[in-house]
Amino acid sequence: MLRLPAQVLVRSVALTAVSLAFQQGWVTASDDPVGQGLTALAALVAIAAAWGAVDGWRHTASAVVVPWLLTGVVVAGASSFTVQLGHGFDLAIALSDLATGLPFLTGLVAVPGITAGAVVSLVRPPRPAGVS
């Protein structure tokens, strides 16, 4: 019963922490904010794809879709608010970030997780009978 919420929570916290680390400059200290932002996006894609592949090894392709879709929405929503940390919170900016960034970031997290999970799930060797 709590399996799906737990999966989404763990993935969302981990990916939001990675995003926050890049946003606050804890991972890279750079004078180039564009490069730092692109590195953060690449890290999110790589982590989602790797984690999705592990999920695909453990579960069927259909069992990978919903957790990654929900994780994408949660991470995108959280990023709309965490980006303002240390800069003063402005609700209008947060709502604008939600409206424009939510679909993009959801896809950025969900698509690699779902794709990697589905591909690995479909190409892994079949499990012996009686083994879950």
Phi, psi and omega in degrees: 000316180267006184297311181297311178300323179294318178299313181295318181297312182297312180298316183295317179296315181297312182289325176293323177296318177297314179300316180296321179299320177287319182299322183271358178078020181284333183269312180231133173258107187226148174274355182251094183295332179292314178297320178295319178294318178294324176295320178297316179296318178296322178295318178298316179297314182296316180294316179298318180294316180295315180294321177298322178296319177297317177299319180295328177291326184270334188229172175285164181300320182291333180282352181269335190294304187296313179301321181285326176295314178294321178299318178301317180295316182294315180296318179297317178296317179295321180296330179296334180261321183292336180296340181268356181301132179082358181240007185083133184272131176232114184299322180298319178292318179299317179293323176295317177298321177297315183293321184265326186267336184302310180296320181295308182292327176300313178296323181296329179267314187288317185298312178296321179297314180292314183297310180297318179297316181293317181296311180297320179298324182279334183259351180292153178293148179295148179278148176298153180301138178088356179254128181262000000 
